[in-house]
Amino acid sequence: MIFEDIPTTPTAEELIDRAFSRATRAGRAQSGLDAQESMLQTAGNILSDNLENVVTSWPDFDTLDPFYYELADAIVDVDAVRKSLSNVGWASKQTDAIKREYQGRLRGNVETARKLRKQAFARLADIVEEVEDDLERLGAARDELKVLPDIRPDEPTIVVAGFPNVGKSTFVNHVTNARHETASYPFTTTRIGVGHFTREHIRYQLVDTPGLLDREHEERNEIELQAESALAHAADTVLVFVDASGACGYPLDDQLALRDAVRDRFDTPVATVCTKADRSRDLDADHYLSVEDDEGIEELLDAAVEMVGYEPELP
C-alpha cells in the first residue's frame, strides 16, 4: 500500500539529540578548529538530511490516484499534512543555511570558534523546535494512514454493500477461502474488509463495507461520506445484498431504498442479491444466494466478473 512504507517520523527532541550526540562524537575525533568545524557540519547535515527525508518519504498528493487521495483526506486533513510537509521542508533548508553561514565564520582562535559553534547549535535547535508541531502532526498522520486497506485502484474491484447482518462479511469470508485472508481495517466507527479471489489468473478485490454503505447518504458523517466517495473511485461493480427474510432486522423497503441510493451514487453496474435465499426468495433480484446451503456463490462470482468486464493490458 502506498502509505505503509512511510518511515516513523522522529520528534523534534529526537532529531536534536541525534544530531548533537553525533556531533559531539565527531568533535572528539578532531582537535582545535577542526573539531568545531566537524561538529557544526555533522549537526547541520544530520538535521537538514533528516528533515528532508521526512518530506521526501511521503507520496506526492498531486499524483495520487483519486481513490487514495480521498481515502487519505477522509482520515487526515490532507491540506494540513501538506502544510506541515512544507514547513518541515523549510526547516531543512534553514538548518543547511545556518550550517553554511557559520562554516564561513569559524576562523581565528579556538575559543571564538567554540562560541560561534554553540551559537549555531542554538539556532539549529530553534529551527527544529519551530516545526515540532508539524513533525507530531506528520507522525500521527503516518500512523493513521499506514493501516488503510490495501485496495488497489488498478485491480478490478467489487464492492459489497447492504444493511448490517444481511450476509456481506459471511460471503466475503467464504469466497476468500479463509478468514485470515480477509483483512479488516478500522475506519472511525466503521470497518472496511478486503478479500480476494482469482478468475483466469486475474485477481479480483472484494470490498466489504460494514458500517459505511449501510444507511442513507444523508445520515453519514463527513468522514464516512468521503470514504464512500473514495470507494466510488475504486469500484468496478457493486453487489447490494438484501435479506428478504427480514432476519437482519431491517424492513425490506428500507433495504431496497438503500439499493436505489447506491445505484444513484455509484457510476458502475449495480446488482441486487437476495441473500439467505434458503429462508426467503420473496424478492425480484438479479441473483439468489445462500452461503449456508452453498447456493449461488459461484454463479454470483461469475456474474460479478462479467459485470466488471476487466481486460488486462497485454504486452
mmCIF file of N, CA, C and O in Angstrom, residues 13-83:
data_model
loop_
_atom_site.group_PDB
_atom_site.id
_atom_site.type_symbol
_atom_site.label_atom_id
_atom_site.label_comp_id
_atom_site.label_asym_id
_atom_site.label_seq_id
_atom_site.Cartn_x
_atom_site.Cartn_y
_atom_site.Cartn_z
ATOM 1 N N GLU A 13 12.642 16.588 19.508
ATOM 2 C CA GLU A 13 13.631 16.253 20.534
ATOM 3 C C GLU A 13 14.559 15.135 20.066
ATOM 4 O O GLU A 13 15.777 15.197 20.284
ATOM 5 N N GLU A 14 14.007 14.122 19.410
ATOM 6 C CA GLU A 14 14.828 13.024 18.906
ATOM 7 C C GLU A 14 15.818 13.504 17.858
ATOM 8 O O GLU A 14 16.987 13.092 17.851
ATOM 9 N N LEU A 15 15.370 14.382 16.972
ATOM 10 C CA LEU A 15 16.260 14.910 15.939
ATOM 11 C C LEU A 15 17.408 15.700 16.542
ATOM 12 O O LEU A 15 18.571 15.542 16.150
ATOM 13 N N ILE A 16 17.090 16.565 17.487
ATOM 14 C CA ILE A 16 18.124 17.399 18.103
ATOM 15 C C ILE A 16 19.117 16.537 18.876
ATOM 16 O O ILE A 16 20.343 16.718 18.761
ATOM 17 N N ASP A 17 18.616 15.588 19.661
ATOM 18 C CA ASP A 17 19.502 14.700 20.414
ATOM 19 C C ASP A 17 20.406 13.907 19.486
ATOM 20 O O ASP A 17 21.606 13.747 19.743
ATOM 21 N N ARG A 18 19.828 13.393 18.398
ATOM 22 C CA ARG A 18 20.603 12.599 17.443
ATOM 23 C C ARG A 18 21.707 13.437 16.815
ATOM 24 O O ARG A 18 22.855 13.007 16.718
ATOM 25 N N ALA A 19 21.348 14.641 16.388
ATOM 26 C CA ALA A 19 22.325 15.496 15.703
ATOM 27 C C ALA A 19 23.455 15.931 16.635
ATOM 28 O O ALA A 19 24.639 15.859 16.275
ATOM 29 N N PHE A 20 23.118 16.366 17.831
ATOM 30 C CA PHE A 20 24.142 16.891 18.737
ATOM 31 C C PHE A 20 24.997 15.774 19.344
ATOM 32 O O PHE A 20 26.188 15.971 19.611
ATOM 33 N N SER A 21 24.402 14.596 19.543
ATOM 34 C CA SER A 21 25.196 13.468 20.045
ATOM 35 C C SER A 21 26.224 13.031 19.011
ATOM 36 O O SER A 21 27.399 12.791 19.340
ATOM 37 N N ARG A 22 25.767 12.929 17.770
ATOM 38 C CA ARG A 22 26.704 12.554 16.699
ATOM 39 C C ARG A 22 27.771 13.626 16.509
ATOM 40 O O ARG A 22 28.934 13.331 16.227
ATOM 41 N N ALA A 23 27.381 14.886 16.662
ATOM 42 C CA ALA A 23 28.334 15.979 16.506
ATOM 43 C C ALA A 23 29.403 15.920 17.599
ATOM 44 O O ALA A 23 30.594 16.155 17.343
ATOM 45 N N THR A 24 28.974 15.610 18.809
ATOM 46 C CA THR A 24 29.931 15.503 19.919
ATOM 47 C C THR A 24 30.955 14.411 19.656
ATOM 48 O O THR A 24 32.165 14.590 19.869
ATOM 49 N N ARG A 25 30.477 13.274 19.163
ATOM 50 C CA ARG A 25 31.409 12.183 18.849
ATOM 51 C C ARG A 25 32.360 12.578 17.730
ATOM 52 O O ARG A 25 33.542 12.249 17.767
ATOM 53 N N ALA A 26 31.838 13.301 16.731
ATOM 54 C CA ALA A 26 32.690 13.739 15.623
ATOM 55 C C ALA A 26 33.752 14.712 16.117
ATOM 56 O O ALA A 26 34.902 14.687 15.661
ATOM 57 N N GLY A 27 33.383 15.585 17.077
ATOM 58 C CA GLY A 27 34.337 16.559 17.595
ATOM 59 C C GLY A 27 35.456 15.922 18.387
ATOM 60 O O GLY A 27 36.591 16.413 18.385
ATOM 61 N N ARG A 28 35.139 14.807 19.062
ATOM 62 C CA ARG A 28 36.165 14.142 19.860
ATOM 63 C C ARG A 28 37.267 13.548 18.989
ATOM 64 O O ARG A 28 38.374 13.310 19.465
ATOM 65 N N ALA A 29 36.953 13.289 17.742
ATOM 66 C CA ALA A 29 37.948 12.694 16.840
ATOM 67 C C ALA A 29 38.878 13.746 16.247
ATOM 68 O O ALA A 29 39.806 13.408 15.512
ATOM 69 N N GLN A 30 38.592 15.032 16.534
ATOM 70 C CA GLN A 30 39.405 16.124 15.988
ATOM 71 C C GLN A 30 39.919 16.977 17.155
ATOM 72 O O GLN A 30 39.652 16.704 18.319
ATOM 73 N N SER A 31 40.601 18.031 16.804
ATOM 74 C CA SER A 31 41.070 18.967 17.823
ATOM 75 C C SER A 31 41.093 20.372 17.242
ATOM 76 O O SER A 31 41.064 20.553 16.014
ATOM 77 N N GLY A 32 41.076 21.361 18.121
ATOM 78 C CA GLY A 32 41.172 22.747 17.676
ATOM 79 C C GLY A 32 40.013 23.162 16.806
ATOM 80 O O GLY A 32 38.856 22.773 17.011
ATOM 81 N N LEU A 33 40.316 23.996 15.798
ATOM 82 C CA LEU A 33 39.282 24.479 14.878
ATOM 83 C C LEU A 33 38.625 23.329 14.116
ATOM 84 O O LEU A 33 37.426 23.370 13.824
ATOM 85 N N ASP A 34 39.405 22.302 13.809
ATOM 86 C CA ASP A 34 38.849 21.160 13.065
ATOM 87 C C ASP A 34 37.723 20.500 13.836
ATOM 88 O O ASP A 34 36.727 20.056 13.252
ATOM 89 N N ALA A 35 37.858 20.443 15.153
ATOM 90 C CA ALA A 35 36.824 19.823 15.971
ATOM 91 C C ALA A 35 35.529 20.623 15.905
ATOM 92 O O ALA A 35 34.432 20.058 15.767
ATOM 93 N N GLN A 36 35.637 21.946 15.997
ATOM 94 C CA GLN A 36 34.444 22.794 15.943
ATOM 95 C C GLN A 36 33.774 22.722 14.567
ATOM 96 O O GLN A 36 32.545 22.649 14.459
ATOM 97 N N GLU A 37 34.576 22.716 13.518
ATOM 98 C CA GLU A 37 34.032 22.628 12.165
ATOM 99 C C GLU A 37 33.352 21.279 11.928
ATOM 100 O O GLU A 37 32.293 21.200 11.300
ATOM 101 N N SER A 38 33.981 20.217 12.455
ATOM 102 C CA SER A 38 33.405 18.885 12.292
ATOM 103 C C SER A 38 32.078 18.765 13.026
ATOM 104 O O SER A 38 31.111 18.183 12.515
ATOM 105 N N MET A 39 32.003 19.335 14.228
ATOM 106 C CA MET A 39 30.758 19.290 14.993
ATOM 107 C C MET A 39 29.649 20.051 14.272
ATOM 108 O O MET A 39 28.511 19.583 14.182
ATOM 109 N N LEU A 40 29.980 21.229 13.762
ATOM 110 C CA LEU A 40 28.983 22.041 13.056
ATOM 111 C C LEU A 40 28.481 21.331 11.806
ATOM 112 O O LEU A 40 27.272 21.260 11.552
ATOM 113 N N GLN A 41 29.394 20.792 11.028
ATOM 114 C CA GLN A 41 28.998 20.134 9.788
ATOM 115 C C GLN A 41 28.160 18.890 10.069
ATOM 116 O O GLN A 41 27.156 18.646 9.392
ATOM 117 N N THR A 42 28.560 18.119 11.065
ATOM 118 C CA THR A 42 27.825 16.903 11.394
ATOM 119 C C THR A 42 26.396 17.223 11.835
ATOM 120 O O THR A 42 25.425 16.631 11.340
ATOM 121 N N ALA A 43 26.270 18.161 12.774
ATOM 122 C CA ALA A 43 24.939 18.509 13.274
ATOM 123 C C ALA A 43 24.071 19.093 12.166
ATOM 124 O O ALA A 43 22.896 18.722 12.018
ATOM 125 N N GLY A 44 24.630 19.992 11.376
ATOM 126 C CA GLY A 44 23.860 20.611 10.298
ATOM 127 C C GLY A 44 23.408 19.599 9.262
ATOM 128 O O GLY A 44 22.258 19.630 8.810
ATOM 129 N N ASN A 45 24.319 18.704 8.893
ATOM 130 C CA ASN A 45 23.974 17.696 7.879
ATOM 131 C C ASN A 45 22.885 16.753 8.373
ATOM 132 O O ASN A 45 21.947 16.422 7.640
ATOM 133 N N ILE A 46 23.018 16.304 9.619
ATOM 134 C CA ILE A 46 22.037 15.356 10.152
ATOM 135 C C ILE A 46 20.653 15.983 10.217
ATOM 136 O O ILE A 46 19.652 15.380 9.804
ATOM 137 N N LEU A 47 20.578 17.207 10.711
ATOM 138 C CA LEU A 47 19.275 17.862 10.807
ATOM 139 C C LEU A 47 18.687 18.139 9.429
ATOM 140 O O LEU A 47 17.514 17.830 9.168
ATOM 141 N N SER A 48 19.484 18.702 8.540
ATOM 142 C CA SER A 48 18.984 19.014 7.210
ATOM 143 C C SER A 48 18.552 17.762 6.463
ATOM 144 O O SER A 48 17.468 17.714 5.868
ATOM 145 N N ASP A 49 19.374 16.710 6.512
ATOM 146 C CA ASP A 49 19.060 15.479 5.783
ATOM 147 C C ASP A 49 17.846 14.774 6.365
ATOM 148 O O ASP A 49 16.974 14.292 5.624
ATOM 149 N N ASN A 50 17.779 14.709 7.701
ATOM 150 C CA ASN A 50 16.647 14.012 8.322
ATOM 151 C C ASN A 50 15.334 14.741 8.094
ATOM 152 O O ASN A 50 14.296 14.106 7.866
ATOM 153 N N LEU A 51 15.363 16.048 8.153
ATOM 154 C CA LEU A 51 14.148 16.808 7.879
ATOM 155 C C LEU A 51 13.719 16.652 6.424
ATOM 156 O O LEU A 51 12.529 16.515 6.116
ATOM 157 N N GLU A 52 14.689 16.663 5.522
ATOM 158 C CA GLU A 52 14.364 16.461 4.106
ATOM 159 C C GLU A 52 13.794 15.058 3.878
ATOM 160 O O GLU A 52 12.853 14.872 3.104
ATOM 161 N N ASN A 53 14.352 14.058 4.574
ATOM 162 C CA ASN A 53 13.861 12.690 4.416
ATOM 163 C C ASN A 53 12.418 12.544 4.890
ATOM 164 O O ASN A 53 11.657 11.736 4.337
ATOM 165 N N VAL A 54 12.057 13.301 5.924
ATOM 166 C CA VAL A 54 10.670 13.283 6.379
ATOM 167 C C VAL A 54 9.741 13.696 5.238
ATOM 168 O O VAL A 54 8.697 13.074 5.002
ATOM 169 N N VAL A 55 10.142 14.723 4.512
ATOM 170 C CA VAL A 55 9.310 15.246 3.423
ATOM 171 C C VAL A 55 9.275 14.285 2.241
ATOM 172 O O VAL A 55 8.211 13.962 1.702
ATOM 173 N N THR A 56 10.439 13.823 1.822
ATOM 174 C CA THR A 56 10.515 13.000 0.605
ATOM 175 C C THR A 56 9.964 11.594 0.808
ATOM 176 O O THR A 56 9.688 10.890 -0.168
ATOM 177 N N SER A 57 9.785 11.174 2.058
ATOM 178 C CA SER A 57 9.234 9.836 2.290
ATOM 179 C C SER A 57 7.731 9.782 2.027
ATOM 180 O O SER A 57 7.165 8.702 1.869
ATOM 181 N N TRP A 58 7.094 10.945 1.959
ATOM 182 C CA TRP A 58 5.652 10.991 1.682
ATOM 183 C C TRP A 58 5.402 10.987 0.185
ATOM 184 O O TRP A 58 6.176 11.565 -0.585
ATOM 185 N N PRO A 59 4.319 10.358 -0.260
ATOM 186 C CA PRO A 59 3.984 10.413 -1.692
ATOM 187 C C PRO A 59 3.516 11.813 -2.074
ATOM 188 O O PRO A 59 3.077 12.592 -1.226
ATOM 189 N N ASP A 60 3.615 12.120 -3.341
ATOM 190 C CA ASP A 60 3.147 13.401 -3.853
ATOM 191 C C ASP A 60 1.628 13.328 -3.991
ATOM 192 O O ASP A 60 1.100 12.581 -4.821
ATOM 193 N N PHE A 61 0.911 14.083 -3.183
ATOM 194 C CA PHE A 61 -0.545 14.022 -3.208
ATOM 195 C C PHE A 61 -1.119 14.440 -4.563
ATOM 196 O O PHE A 61 -2.213 14.010 -4.933
ATOM 197 N N ASP A 62 -0.392 15.278 -5.303
ATOM 198 C CA ASP A 62 -0.885 15.725 -6.604
ATOM 199 C C ASP A 62 -0.920 14.596 -7.623
ATOM 200 O O ASP A 62 -1.643 14.679 -8.618
ATOM 201 N N THR A 63 -0.135 13.556 -7.406
ATOM 202 C CA THR A 63 -0.077 12.455 -8.368
ATOM 203 C C THR A 63 -0.789 11.202 -7.853
ATOM 204 O O THR A 63 -0.777 10.169 -8.530
ATOM 205 N N LEU A 64 -1.399 11.289 -6.666
ATOM 206 C CA LEU A 64 -2.099 10.137 -6.107
ATOM 207 C C LEU A 64 -3.352 9.815 -6.910
ATOM 208 O O LEU A 64 -4.031 10.714 -7.426
ATOM 209 N N ASP A 65 -3.655 8.532 -7.005
ATOM 210 C CA ASP A 65 -4.940 8.120 -7.558
ATOM 211 C C ASP A 65 -6.046 8.761 -6.724
ATOM 212 O O ASP A 65 -5.932 8.867 -5.497
ATOM 213 N N PRO A 66 -7.136 9.235 -7.364
ATOM 214 C CA PRO A 66 -8.217 9.883 -6.604
ATOM 215 C C PRO A 66 -8.744 9.033 -5.463
ATOM 216 O O PRO A 66 -9.153 9.559 -4.426
ATOM 217 N N PHE A 67 -8.723 7.710 -5.629
ATOM 218 C CA PHE A 67 -9.174 6.827 -4.549
ATOM 219 C C PHE A 67 -8.333 7.026 -3.306
ATOM 220 O O PHE A 67 -8.853 7.255 -2.220
ATOM 221 N N TYR A 68 -7.007 6.942 -3.454
ATOM 222 C CA TYR A 68 -6.125 7.086 -2.301
ATOM 223 C C TYR A 68 -6.194 8.495 -1.722
ATOM 224 O O TYR A 68 -6.136 8.685 -0.510
ATOM 225 N N TYR A 69 -6.309 9.500 -2.595
ATOM 226 C CA TYR A 69 -6.362 10.886 -2.113
ATOM 227 C C TYR A 69 -7.586 11.084 -1.208
ATOM 228 O O TYR A 69 -7.479 11.606 -0.099
ATOM 229 N N GLU A 70 -8.748 10.660 -1.696
ATOM 230 C CA GLU A 70 -9.964 10.890 -0.923
ATOM 231 C C GLU A 70 -10.005 10.024 0.327
ATOM 232 O O GLU A 70 -10.520 10.437 1.365
ATOM 233 N N LEU A 71 -9.464 8.809 0.233
ATOM 234 C CA LEU A 71 -9.419 7.957 1.417
ATOM 235 C C LEU A 71 -8.508 8.575 2.479
ATOM 236 O O LEU A 71 -8.833 8.598 3.665
ATOM 237 N N ALA A 72 -7.355 9.107 2.032
ATOM 238 C CA ALA A 72 -6.440 9.758 2.974
ATOM 239 C C ALA A 72 -7.081 11.008 3.571
ATOM 240 O O ALA A 72 -6.977 11.256 4.779
ATOM 241 N N ASP A 73 -7.759 11.768 2.741
ATOM 242 C CA ASP A 73 -8.366 13.009 3.217
ATOM 243 C C ASP A 73 -9.524 12.729 4.164
ATOM 244 O O ASP A 73 -9.896 13.579 4.976
ATOM 245 N N ALA A 74 -10.103 11.530 4.065
ATOM 246 C CA ALA A 74 -11.166 11.160 4.989
ATOM 247 C C ALA A 74 -10.625 10.866 6.379
ATOM 248 O O ALA A 74 -11.340 10.981 7.372
ATOM 249 N N ILE A 75 -9.353 10.480 6.453
ATOM 250 C CA ILE A 75 -8.745 10.107 7.734
ATOM 251 C C ILE A 75 -7.959 11.266 8.325
ATOM 252 O O ILE A 75 -8.053 11.575 9.511
ATOM 253 N N VAL A 76 -7.142 11.906 7.510
ATOM 254 C CA VAL A 76 -6.343 13.048 7.962
ATOM 255 C C VAL A 76 -6.630 14.217 7.032
ATOM 256 O O VAL A 76 -7.005 14.024 5.886
ATOM 257 N N ASP A 77 -6.462 15.388 7.511
ATOM 258 C CA ASP A 77 -6.664 16.588 6.691
ATOM 259 C C ASP A 77 -5.464 16.723 5.762
ATOM 260 O O ASP A 77 -4.371 17.107 6.180
ATOM 261 N N VAL A 78 -5.660 16.402 4.481
ATOM 262 C CA VAL A 78 -4.548 16.425 3.536
ATOM 263 C C VAL A 78 -3.936 17.812 3.432
ATOM 264 O O VAL A 78 -2.706 17.960 3.333
ATOM 265 N N ASP A 79 -4.762 18.852 3.468
ATOM 266 C CA ASP A 79 -4.220 20.212 3.387
ATOM 267 C C ASP A 79 -3.307 20.503 4.581
ATOM 268 O O ASP A 79 -2.265 21.156 4.433
ATOM 269 N N ALA A 80 -3.690 20.028 5.772
ATOM 270 C CA ALA A 80 -2.845 20.237 6.959
ATOM 271 C C ALA A 80 -1.545 19.455 6.834
ATOM 272 O O ALA A 80 -0.476 19.948 7.224
ATOM 273 N N VAL A 81 -1.620 18.245 6.291
ATOM 274 C CA VAL A 81 -0.407 17.450 6.080
ATOM 275 C C VAL A 81 0.513 18.142 5.076
ATOM 276 O O VAL A 81 1.728 18.228 5.282
ATOM 277 N N ARG A 82 -0.066 18.653 3.996
ATOM 278 C CA ARG A 82 0.730 19.398 3.010
ATOM 279 C C ARG A 82 1.441 20.574 3.657
ATOM 280 O O ARG A 82 2.612 20.838 3.395
ATOM 281 N N LYS A 83 0.711 21.306 4.494
ATOM 282 C CA LYS A 83 1.297 22.490 5.150
ATOM 283 C C LYS A 83 2.454 22.070 6.050
ATOM 284 O O LYS A 83 3.512 22.717 6.061
#
